[in-house]
Coordinates of C-alpha atoms and ligand atoms in Angstrom, one line a residue:
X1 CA -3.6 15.8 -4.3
X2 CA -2.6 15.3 -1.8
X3 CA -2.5 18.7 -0.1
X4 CA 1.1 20.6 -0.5
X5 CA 2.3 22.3 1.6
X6 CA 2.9 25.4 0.4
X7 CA 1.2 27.4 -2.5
X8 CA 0.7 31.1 -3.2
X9 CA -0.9 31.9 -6.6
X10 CA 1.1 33.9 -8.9
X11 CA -0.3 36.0 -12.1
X12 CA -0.9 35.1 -15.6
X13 CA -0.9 31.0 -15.8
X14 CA 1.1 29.0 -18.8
X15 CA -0.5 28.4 -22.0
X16 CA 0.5 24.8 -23.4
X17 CA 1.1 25.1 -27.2
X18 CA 2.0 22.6 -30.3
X19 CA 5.6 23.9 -29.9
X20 CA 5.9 23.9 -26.1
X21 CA 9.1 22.1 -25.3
X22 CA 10.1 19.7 -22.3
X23 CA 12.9 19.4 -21.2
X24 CA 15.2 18.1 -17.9
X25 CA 16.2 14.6 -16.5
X26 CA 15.1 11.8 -19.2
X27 CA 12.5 9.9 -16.9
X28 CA 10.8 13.0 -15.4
X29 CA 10.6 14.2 -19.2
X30 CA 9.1 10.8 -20.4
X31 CA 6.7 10.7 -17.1
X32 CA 5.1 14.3 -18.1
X33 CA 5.2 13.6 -22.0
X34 CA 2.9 10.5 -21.0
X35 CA 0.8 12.1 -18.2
X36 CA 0.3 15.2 -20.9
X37 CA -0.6 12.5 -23.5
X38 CA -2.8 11.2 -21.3
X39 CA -4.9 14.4 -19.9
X40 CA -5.1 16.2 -23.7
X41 CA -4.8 13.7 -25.9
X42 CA -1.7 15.3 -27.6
X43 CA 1.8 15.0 -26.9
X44 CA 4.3 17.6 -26.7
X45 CA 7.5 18.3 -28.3
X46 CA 10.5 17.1 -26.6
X47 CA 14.3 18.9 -28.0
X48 CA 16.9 17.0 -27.9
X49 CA 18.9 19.8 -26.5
X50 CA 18.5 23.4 -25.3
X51 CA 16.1 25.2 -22.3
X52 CA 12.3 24.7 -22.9
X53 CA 9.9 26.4 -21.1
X54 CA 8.4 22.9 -19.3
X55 CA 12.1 22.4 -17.1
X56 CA 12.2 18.8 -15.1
X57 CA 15.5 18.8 -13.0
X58 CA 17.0 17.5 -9.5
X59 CA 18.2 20.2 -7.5
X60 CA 20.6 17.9 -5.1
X61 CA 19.2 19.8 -2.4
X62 CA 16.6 19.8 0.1
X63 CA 14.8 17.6 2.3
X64 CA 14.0 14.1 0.6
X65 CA 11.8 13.9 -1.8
X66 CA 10.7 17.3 -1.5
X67 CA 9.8 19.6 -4.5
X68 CA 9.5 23.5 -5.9
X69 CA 7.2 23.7 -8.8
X70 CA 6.8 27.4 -10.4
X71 CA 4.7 28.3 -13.0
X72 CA 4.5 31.8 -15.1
X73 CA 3.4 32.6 -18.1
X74 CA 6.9 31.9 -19.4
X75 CA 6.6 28.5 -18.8
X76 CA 7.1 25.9 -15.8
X77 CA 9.7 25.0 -13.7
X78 CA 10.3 21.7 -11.3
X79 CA 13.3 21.2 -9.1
X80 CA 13.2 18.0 -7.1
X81 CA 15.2 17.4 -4.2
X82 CA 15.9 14.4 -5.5
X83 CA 14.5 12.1 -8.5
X84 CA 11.6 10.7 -6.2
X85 CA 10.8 14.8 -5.6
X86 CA 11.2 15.7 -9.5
X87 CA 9.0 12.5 -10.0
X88 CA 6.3 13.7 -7.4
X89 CA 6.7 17.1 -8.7
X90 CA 5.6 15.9 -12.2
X91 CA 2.3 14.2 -10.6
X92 CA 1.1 17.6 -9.2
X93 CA 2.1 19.7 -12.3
X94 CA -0.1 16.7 -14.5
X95 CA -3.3 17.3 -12.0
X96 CA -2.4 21.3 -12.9
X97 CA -3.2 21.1 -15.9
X98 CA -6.7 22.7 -17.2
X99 CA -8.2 22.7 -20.2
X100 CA -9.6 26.4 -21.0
X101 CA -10.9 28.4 -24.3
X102 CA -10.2 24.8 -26.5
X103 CA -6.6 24.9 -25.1
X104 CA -4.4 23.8 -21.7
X105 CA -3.1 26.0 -19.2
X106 CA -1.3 25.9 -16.7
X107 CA -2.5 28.0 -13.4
X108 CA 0.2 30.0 -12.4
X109 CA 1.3 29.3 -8.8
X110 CA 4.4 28.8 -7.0
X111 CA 4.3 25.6 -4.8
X112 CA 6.7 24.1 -2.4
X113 CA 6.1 20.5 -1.3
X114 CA 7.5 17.9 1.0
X115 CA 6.0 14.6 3.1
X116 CA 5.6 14.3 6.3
X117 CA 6.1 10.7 7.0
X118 CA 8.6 9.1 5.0
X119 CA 6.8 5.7 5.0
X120 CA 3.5 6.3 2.9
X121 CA 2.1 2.4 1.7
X122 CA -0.6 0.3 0.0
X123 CA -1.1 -3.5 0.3
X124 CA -2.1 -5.5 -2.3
X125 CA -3.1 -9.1 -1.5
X126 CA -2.1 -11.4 -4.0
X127 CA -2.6 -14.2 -2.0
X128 CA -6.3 -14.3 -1.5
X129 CA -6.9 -13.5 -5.2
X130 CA -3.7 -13.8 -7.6
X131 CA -3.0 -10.8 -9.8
X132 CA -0.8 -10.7 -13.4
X133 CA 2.2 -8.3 -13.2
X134 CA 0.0 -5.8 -15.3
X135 CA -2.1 -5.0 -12.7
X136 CA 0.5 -5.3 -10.2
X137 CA 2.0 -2.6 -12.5
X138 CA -0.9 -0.4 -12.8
X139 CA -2.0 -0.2 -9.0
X140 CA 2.2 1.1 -8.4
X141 CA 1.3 3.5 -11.2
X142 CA -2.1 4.7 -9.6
X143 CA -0.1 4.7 -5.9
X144 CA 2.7 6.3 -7.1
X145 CA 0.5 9.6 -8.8
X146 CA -0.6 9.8 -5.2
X147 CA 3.0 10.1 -4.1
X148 CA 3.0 6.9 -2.1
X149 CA 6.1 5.1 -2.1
X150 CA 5.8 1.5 -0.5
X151 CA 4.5 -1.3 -1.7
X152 CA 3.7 -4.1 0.5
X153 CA 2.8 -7.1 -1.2
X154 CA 0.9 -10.0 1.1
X155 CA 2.5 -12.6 -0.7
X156 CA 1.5 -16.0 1.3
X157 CA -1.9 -16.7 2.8
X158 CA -4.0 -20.1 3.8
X159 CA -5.7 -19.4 0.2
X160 CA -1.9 -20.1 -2.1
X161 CA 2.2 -19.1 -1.9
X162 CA 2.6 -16.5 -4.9
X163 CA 6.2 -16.0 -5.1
X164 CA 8.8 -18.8 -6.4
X165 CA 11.5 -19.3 -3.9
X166 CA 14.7 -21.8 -5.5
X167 CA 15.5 -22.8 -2.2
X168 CA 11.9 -24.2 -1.7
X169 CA 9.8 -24.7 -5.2
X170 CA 7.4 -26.8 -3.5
X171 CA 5.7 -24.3 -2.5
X172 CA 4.8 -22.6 -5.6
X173 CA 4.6 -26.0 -7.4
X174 CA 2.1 -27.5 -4.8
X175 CA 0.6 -24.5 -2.9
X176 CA -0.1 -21.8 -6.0
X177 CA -3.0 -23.1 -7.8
X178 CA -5.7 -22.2 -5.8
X179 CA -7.6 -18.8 -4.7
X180 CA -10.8 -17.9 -2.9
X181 CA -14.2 -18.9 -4.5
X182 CA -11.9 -21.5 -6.4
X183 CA -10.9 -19.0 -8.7
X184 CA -7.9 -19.9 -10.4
X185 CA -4.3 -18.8 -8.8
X186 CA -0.6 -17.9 -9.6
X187 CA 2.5 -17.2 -8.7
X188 CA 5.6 -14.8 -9.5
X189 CA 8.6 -16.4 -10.6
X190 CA 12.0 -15.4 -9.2
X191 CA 12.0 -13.3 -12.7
X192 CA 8.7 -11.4 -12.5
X193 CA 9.4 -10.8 -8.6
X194 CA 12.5 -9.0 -9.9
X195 CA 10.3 -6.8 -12.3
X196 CA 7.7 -6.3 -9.5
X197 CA 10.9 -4.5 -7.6
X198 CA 12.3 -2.9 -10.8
X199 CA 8.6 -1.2 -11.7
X200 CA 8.4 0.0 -8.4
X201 CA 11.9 1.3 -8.0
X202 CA 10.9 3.4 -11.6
X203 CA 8.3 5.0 -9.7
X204 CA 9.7 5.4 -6.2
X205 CA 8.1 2.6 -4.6
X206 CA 9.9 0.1 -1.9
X207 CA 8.4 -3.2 -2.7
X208 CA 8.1 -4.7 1.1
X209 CA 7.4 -8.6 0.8
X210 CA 5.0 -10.3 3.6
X211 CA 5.4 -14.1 4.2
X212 CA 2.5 -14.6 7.2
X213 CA 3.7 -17.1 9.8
X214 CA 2.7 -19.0 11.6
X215 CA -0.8 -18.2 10.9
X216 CA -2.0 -17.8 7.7
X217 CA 0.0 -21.0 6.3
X218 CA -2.8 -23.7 5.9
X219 CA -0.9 -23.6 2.2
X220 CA 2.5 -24.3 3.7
X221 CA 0.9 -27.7 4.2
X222 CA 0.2 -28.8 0.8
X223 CA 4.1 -28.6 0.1
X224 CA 5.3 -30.2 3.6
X225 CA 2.4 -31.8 5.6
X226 CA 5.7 -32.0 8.1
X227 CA 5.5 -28.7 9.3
X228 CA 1.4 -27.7 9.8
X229 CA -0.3 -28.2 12.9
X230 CA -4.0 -29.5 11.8
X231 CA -6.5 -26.6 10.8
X232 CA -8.1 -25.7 14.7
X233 CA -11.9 -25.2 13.3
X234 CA -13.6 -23.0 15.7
X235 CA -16.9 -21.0 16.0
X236 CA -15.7 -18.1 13.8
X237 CA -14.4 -20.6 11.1
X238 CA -17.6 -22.0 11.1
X239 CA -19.2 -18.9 11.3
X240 CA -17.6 -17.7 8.2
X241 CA -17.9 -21.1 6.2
X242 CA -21.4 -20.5 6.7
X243 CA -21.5 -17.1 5.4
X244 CA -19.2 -16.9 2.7
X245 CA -18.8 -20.7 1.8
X246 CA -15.9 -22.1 0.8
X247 CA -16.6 -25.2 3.4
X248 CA -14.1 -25.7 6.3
X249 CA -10.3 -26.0 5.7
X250 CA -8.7 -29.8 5.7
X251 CA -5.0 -30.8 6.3
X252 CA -3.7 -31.2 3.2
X253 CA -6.5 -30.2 0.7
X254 CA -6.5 -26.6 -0.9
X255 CA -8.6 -23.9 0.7
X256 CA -10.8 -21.5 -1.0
X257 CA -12.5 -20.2 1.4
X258 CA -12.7 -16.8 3.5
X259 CA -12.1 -17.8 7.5
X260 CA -8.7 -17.0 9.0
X261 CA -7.0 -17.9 12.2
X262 CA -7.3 -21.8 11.5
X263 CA -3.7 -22.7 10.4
X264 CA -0.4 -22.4 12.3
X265 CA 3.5 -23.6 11.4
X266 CA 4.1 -26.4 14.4
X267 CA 6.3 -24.7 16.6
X268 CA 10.1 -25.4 17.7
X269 CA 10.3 -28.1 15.4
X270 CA 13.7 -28.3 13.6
X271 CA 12.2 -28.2 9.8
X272 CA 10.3 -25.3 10.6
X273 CA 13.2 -23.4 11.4
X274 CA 14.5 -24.6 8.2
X275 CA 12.0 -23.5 6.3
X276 CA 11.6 -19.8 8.1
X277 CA 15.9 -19.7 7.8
X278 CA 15.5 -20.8 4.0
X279 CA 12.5 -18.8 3.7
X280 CA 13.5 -15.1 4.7
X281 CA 17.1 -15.8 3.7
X282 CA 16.2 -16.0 0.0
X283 CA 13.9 -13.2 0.2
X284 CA 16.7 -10.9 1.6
X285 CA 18.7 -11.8 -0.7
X286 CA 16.1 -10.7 -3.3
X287 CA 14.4 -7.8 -2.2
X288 CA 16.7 -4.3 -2.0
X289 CA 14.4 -2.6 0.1
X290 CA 14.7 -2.7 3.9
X291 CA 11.6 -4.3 5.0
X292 CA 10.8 -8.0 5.3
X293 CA 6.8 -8.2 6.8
X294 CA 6.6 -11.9 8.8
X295 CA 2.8 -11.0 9.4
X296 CA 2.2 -12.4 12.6
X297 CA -1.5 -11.7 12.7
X298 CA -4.4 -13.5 13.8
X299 CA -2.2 -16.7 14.9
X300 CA -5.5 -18.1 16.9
X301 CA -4.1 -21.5 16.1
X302 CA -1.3 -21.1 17.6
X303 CA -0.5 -21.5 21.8
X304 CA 0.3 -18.0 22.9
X305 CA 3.8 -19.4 24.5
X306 CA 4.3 -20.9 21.2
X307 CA 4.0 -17.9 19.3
X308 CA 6.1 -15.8 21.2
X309 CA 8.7 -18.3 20.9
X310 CA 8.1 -18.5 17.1
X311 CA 7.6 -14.4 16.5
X312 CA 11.4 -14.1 18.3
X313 CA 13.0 -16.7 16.3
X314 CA 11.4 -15.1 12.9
X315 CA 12.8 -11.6 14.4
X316 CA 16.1 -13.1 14.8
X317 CA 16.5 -14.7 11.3
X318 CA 15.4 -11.4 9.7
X319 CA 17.6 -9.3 11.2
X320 CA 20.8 -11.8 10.7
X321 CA 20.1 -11.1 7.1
X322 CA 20.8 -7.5 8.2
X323 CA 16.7 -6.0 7.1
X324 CA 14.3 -5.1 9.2
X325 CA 11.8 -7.3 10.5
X326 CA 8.3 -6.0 9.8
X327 CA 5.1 -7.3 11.5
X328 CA 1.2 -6.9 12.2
X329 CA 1.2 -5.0 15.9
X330 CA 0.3 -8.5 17.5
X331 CA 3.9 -9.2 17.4
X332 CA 4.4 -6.2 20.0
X333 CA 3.2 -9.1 22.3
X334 CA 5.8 -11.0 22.1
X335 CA 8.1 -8.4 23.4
X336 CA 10.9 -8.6 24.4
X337 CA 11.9 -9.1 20.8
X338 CA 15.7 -9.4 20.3
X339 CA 16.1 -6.6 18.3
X340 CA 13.6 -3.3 17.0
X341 CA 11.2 -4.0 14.6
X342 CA 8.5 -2.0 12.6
X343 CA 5.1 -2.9 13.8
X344 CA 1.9 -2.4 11.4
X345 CA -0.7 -1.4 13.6
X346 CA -4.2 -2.8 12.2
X347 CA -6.9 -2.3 14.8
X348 CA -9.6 0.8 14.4
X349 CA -8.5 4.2 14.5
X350 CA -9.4 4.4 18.6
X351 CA -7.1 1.5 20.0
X352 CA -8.0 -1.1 22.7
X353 CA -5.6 -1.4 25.3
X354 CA -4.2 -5.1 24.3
X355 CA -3.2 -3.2 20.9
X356 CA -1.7 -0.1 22.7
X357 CA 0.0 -2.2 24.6
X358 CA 1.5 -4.5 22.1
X359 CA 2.5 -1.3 19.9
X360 CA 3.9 0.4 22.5
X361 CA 6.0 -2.6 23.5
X362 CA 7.6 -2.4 20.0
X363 CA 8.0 1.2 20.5
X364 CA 9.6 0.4 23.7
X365 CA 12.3 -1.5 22.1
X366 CA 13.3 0.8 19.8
X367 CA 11.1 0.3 17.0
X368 CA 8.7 2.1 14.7
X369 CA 5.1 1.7 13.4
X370 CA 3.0 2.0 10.4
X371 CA -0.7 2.6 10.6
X372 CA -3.3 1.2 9.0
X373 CA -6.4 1.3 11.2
X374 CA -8.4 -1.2 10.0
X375 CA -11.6 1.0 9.9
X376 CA -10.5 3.8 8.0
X377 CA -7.6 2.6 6.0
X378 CA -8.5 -1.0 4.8
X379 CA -9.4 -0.3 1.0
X380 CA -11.4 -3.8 1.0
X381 CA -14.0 -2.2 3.2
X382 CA -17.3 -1.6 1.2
X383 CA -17.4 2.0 0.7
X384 CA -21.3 2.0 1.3
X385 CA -23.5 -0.6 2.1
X386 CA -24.9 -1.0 -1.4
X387 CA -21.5 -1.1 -3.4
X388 CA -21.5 -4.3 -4.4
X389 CA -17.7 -5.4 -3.8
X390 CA -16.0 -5.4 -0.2
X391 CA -16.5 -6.7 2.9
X392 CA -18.0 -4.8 6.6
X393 CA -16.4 -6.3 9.6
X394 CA -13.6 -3.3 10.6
X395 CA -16.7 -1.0 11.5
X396 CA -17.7 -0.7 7.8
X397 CA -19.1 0.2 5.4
X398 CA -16.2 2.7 5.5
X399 CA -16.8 6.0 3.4
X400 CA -14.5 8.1 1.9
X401 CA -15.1 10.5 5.3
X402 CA -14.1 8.3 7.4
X403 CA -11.4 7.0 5.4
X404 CA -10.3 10.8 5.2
X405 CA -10.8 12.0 8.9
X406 CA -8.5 10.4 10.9
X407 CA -5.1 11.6 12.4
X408 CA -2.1 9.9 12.5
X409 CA -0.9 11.0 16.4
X410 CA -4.6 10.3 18.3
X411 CA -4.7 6.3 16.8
X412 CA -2.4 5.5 20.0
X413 CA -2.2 8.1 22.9
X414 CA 1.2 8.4 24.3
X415 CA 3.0 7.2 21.2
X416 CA 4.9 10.2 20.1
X417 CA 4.7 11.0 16.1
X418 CA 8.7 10.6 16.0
X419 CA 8.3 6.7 16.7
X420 CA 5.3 7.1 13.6
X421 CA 7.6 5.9 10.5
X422 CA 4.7 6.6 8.2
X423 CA 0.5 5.6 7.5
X424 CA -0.3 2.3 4.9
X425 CA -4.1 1.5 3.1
X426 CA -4.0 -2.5 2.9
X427 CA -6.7 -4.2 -0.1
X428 CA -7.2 -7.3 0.9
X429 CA -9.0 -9.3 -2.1
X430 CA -11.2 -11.9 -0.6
X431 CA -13.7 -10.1 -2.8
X432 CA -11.8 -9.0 -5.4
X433 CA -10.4 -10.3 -8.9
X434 CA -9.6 -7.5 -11.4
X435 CA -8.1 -4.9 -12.0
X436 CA -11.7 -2.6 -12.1
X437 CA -12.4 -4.1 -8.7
X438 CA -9.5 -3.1 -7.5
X439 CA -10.2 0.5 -8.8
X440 CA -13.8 0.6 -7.6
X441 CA -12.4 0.0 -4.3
X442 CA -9.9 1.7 -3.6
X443 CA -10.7 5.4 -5.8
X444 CA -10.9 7.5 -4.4
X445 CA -10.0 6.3 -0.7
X446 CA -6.7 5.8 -1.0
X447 CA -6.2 9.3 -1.9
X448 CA -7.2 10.1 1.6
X449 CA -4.7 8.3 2.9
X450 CA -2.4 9.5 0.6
X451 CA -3.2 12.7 2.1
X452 CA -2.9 11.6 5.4
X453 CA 0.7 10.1 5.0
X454 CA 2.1 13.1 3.0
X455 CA 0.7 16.0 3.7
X456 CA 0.8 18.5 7.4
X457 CA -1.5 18.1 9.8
X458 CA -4.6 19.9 9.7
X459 CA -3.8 23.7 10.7
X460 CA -6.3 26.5 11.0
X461 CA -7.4 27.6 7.2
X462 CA -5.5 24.9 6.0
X463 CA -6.4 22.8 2.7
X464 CA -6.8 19.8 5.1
X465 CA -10.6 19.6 5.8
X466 CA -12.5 16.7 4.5
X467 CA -14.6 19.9 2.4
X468 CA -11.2 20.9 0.7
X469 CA -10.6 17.2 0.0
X470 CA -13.9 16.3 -1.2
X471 CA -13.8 19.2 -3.9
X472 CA -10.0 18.2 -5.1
X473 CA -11.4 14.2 -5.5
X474 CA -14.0 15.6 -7.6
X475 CA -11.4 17.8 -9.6
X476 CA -9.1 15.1 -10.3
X477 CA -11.5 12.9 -11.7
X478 CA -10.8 13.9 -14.7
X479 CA -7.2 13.1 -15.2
X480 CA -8.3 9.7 -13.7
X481 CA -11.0 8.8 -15.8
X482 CA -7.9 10.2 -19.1
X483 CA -5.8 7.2 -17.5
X484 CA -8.7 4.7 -17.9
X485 CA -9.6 4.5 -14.4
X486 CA -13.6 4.4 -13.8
X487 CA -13.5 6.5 -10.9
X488 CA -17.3 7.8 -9.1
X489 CA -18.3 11.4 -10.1
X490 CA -17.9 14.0 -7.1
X491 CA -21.3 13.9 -6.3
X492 CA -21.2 10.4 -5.6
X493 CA -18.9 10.5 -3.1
X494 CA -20.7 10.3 -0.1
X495 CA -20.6 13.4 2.0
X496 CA -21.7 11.6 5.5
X497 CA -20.2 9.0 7.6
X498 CA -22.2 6.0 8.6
Ligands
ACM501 C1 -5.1 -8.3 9.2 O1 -6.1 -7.7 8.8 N1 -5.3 -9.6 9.6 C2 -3.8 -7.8 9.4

């Protein structure tokens, strides 16, 4: 999991003994010594020197990422391409393992394996809901199993600013405390942000930091009133107030409740682009990946001259710090941008035309997109209507069918799959404030998109059927619930679609 893309069974499998040896590049070694642990409970021996017959090396060959994994009844070998394909070949030999006449084996097979988009992301909103660096921690580790690599952290919203910035700690001193339901909030220090990266970067993950503007910033305000526009309270606010609580926001005053669209940056004043210069130009400085995410969504607060205006500008000061300028596919609309930008495209999996068209704009221009249709790949959508976290309004509840039968290529007709960089599954956390919330939503979905972003496209006999998938969930329970992750049984995984 997720499918690979090339197996053919071989004869007699590998029997794991007390003596078996590991042996290879240190970290792959110390990944499969703890995934081992994990799955039997026992831990095997690790030389310091010599062949074993469990062998973890990078081949310096081969298409990123990619990896060979063979298995005999001599033992087990794993070439990655690279150290992110040694690492990735390490998850699949862990779900391998299988636990037979009171011992472990090994089926033997001979597997070759490599993505097919190169950007493969979850979301985690800390904004909504704050979360310690341990579960920041363990959601990487249970992405990264799934050979996912990007991590996209939503790091501002109207709810608290999560990440200490030196050029502006107002924010995280005034805007931090605070989180839906008047739960209590947090932020990351410029320390623990660099742990965030370096935990990632251990596990192969690109850690791509959001800061939403210009909607999305009613907490901007509580550090500098100067910049927010008043909160524009309209139907849907009050709609939501009424539903969810939380009351209606107010200028200056923390809010902890669930409506969006309310706040905006005031536009084309001088201190904003301060703040937007000081803003992204720390976090460049900061973050190694590529990616800066200036969210751009749901900017209802904002006049649509305005915000093209604004979305340009925050284009422009990204790029100067020489990244790439990341944003929700509304951005598309303010086209023409002055230079390519990755779009995150967020509406349902069958796209109405104002979203085509702002996606293809960016596409237009040069740029690439990510997809995350809201329907199938938001994790925060309730998985049934009885499960007792999540929320329903992309389409939901969203079951692990849906979330499995989409394809990348029919989202946005005419968009060809060259200008796809790659597939994300967002959880936003209106509704969720631990680390087993997190779990019960997002097991096993975002193993479906996992699937989606690595593996090929469904093919005739192919292991890419929602049947195939279904049954390797249900398998790989077990090595989930070993890692302390409460995941449902097989036969609780819904088998139809709403
Ligand atoms: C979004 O769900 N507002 C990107």
């Amino acid at each position: 999991m997720p499918a690979v893309v090339h197996v053919e069974p071989e004869a007699a499998g590998f029997r794991l003994g007390t003596g078996t040896s590991v042996t290879g590049e240190t970290s792959a070694v110390a990944e499969f010594t703890a995934l081992l642990t994990a799955r039997t409970g026992s831990t095997a021996s690790v030389p310091a020197e010599g062949n074993g017959e469990v062998r973890l090396n990078v081949a310096g060959s081969g298409p990123a990422e990619s990896y060979r994994l063979t298995v005999d009844a001599d033992g087990v070998e794993v070439e990655g391409a690279d150290a992110a394909g040694l690492f990735y070949g390490v998850q699949t030999l862990a779900q391998l393992l299988t636990r037979e006449d009171g011992g472990w084996t090994i089926p033997a097979v001979r597997i070759e394996d490599a993505p097919r988009f190169a950007y493969r992301g979850v979301m985690l909103d800390v904004a909504r809901h704050f979360f310690s660096l341990d579960v920041v921690e363990a959601y990487i580790e249970r992405a990264a199993a799934l050979k996912l690599n990007h991590l996209h952290l939503h790091l501002t919203d109207d709810q608290g600013w999560r990440l200490q910035l030196a050029s502006r700690p107002e924010l995280t001193e005034r805007a931090s405390a605070g989180a839906v339901g008047g739960d209590a909030g947090g932020f990351y220090s410029v320390d623990d942000y660099a742990r965030i990266i370096a935990a990632a970067a251990a596990r192969h993950m690109t850690v791509v930091p959001e800061i939403d503007v210009p909607g999305h910033t009613h907490a901007v305000g509580l550090a500098y009133p100067e910049i927010a526009a008043d909160p524009v309270i309209d139907d849907a606010v009050r709609a939501t107030a009424e539903q969810f609580g939380g009351g209606l926001p107010t200028a200056g005053e923390a809010y902890t409740g669930m409506a969006v669209g309310f706040s905006s940056l005031r536009i084309g004043e001088a201190a904003t682009d301060r703040f937007l210069s000081d803003v992204f130009g720390e976090l460049a400085a900061r973050t190694p990946g590529p990616y800066l995410h200036l969210g751009g969504d749901e900017a209802h607060g904002t006049a649509p001259e305005h915000y093209a205006a604004f979305v340009r500008r925050a284009v422009e000061i990204i790029a100067a710090t020489g990244k790439t300028p990341m944003a929700w596919h509304e951005a598309g609309g303010a086209s023409p941008l002055p230079s390519p930008i990755v779009g995150h495209y967020w509406g349902f999996r069958r796209a109405e035309a104002e979203q085509a068209d702002a996606a293809a704009a960016i596409v237009a221009e040069g740029g690439a997109l990510v997809l995350s249709p809201a329907d199938a790949a938001y994790l925060d959508m309730k998985p049934d209507a009885d499960a007792a976290l999540g929320l329903t309004w992309a389409n939901g509840p969203t079951s692990v069918e849906r979330s499995y039968e989409w394809e990348p290529t029919a989202v946005l007709p005419g968009v060809p799959e060259s200008a796809l960089l790659g597939v994300e599954a967002p959880l936003w956390t209106e509704t969720v404030r631990t680390l087993a919330d997190i779990d019960a939503l997002i097991f096993p979905r975002v193993a479906s998109a996992a699937e989606i972003a690595w593996s090929p496209r469904p093919t005739p006999g192919s292991e890419r059927t929602w049947a195939s998938f279904r049954a390797r969930v249900g398998e790989l329970g077990a090595l989930w619930r070993a890692q302390g992750i409460d995941v449902p049984s097989s036969n609780e995984i819904a088998g139809a679609d709403a």
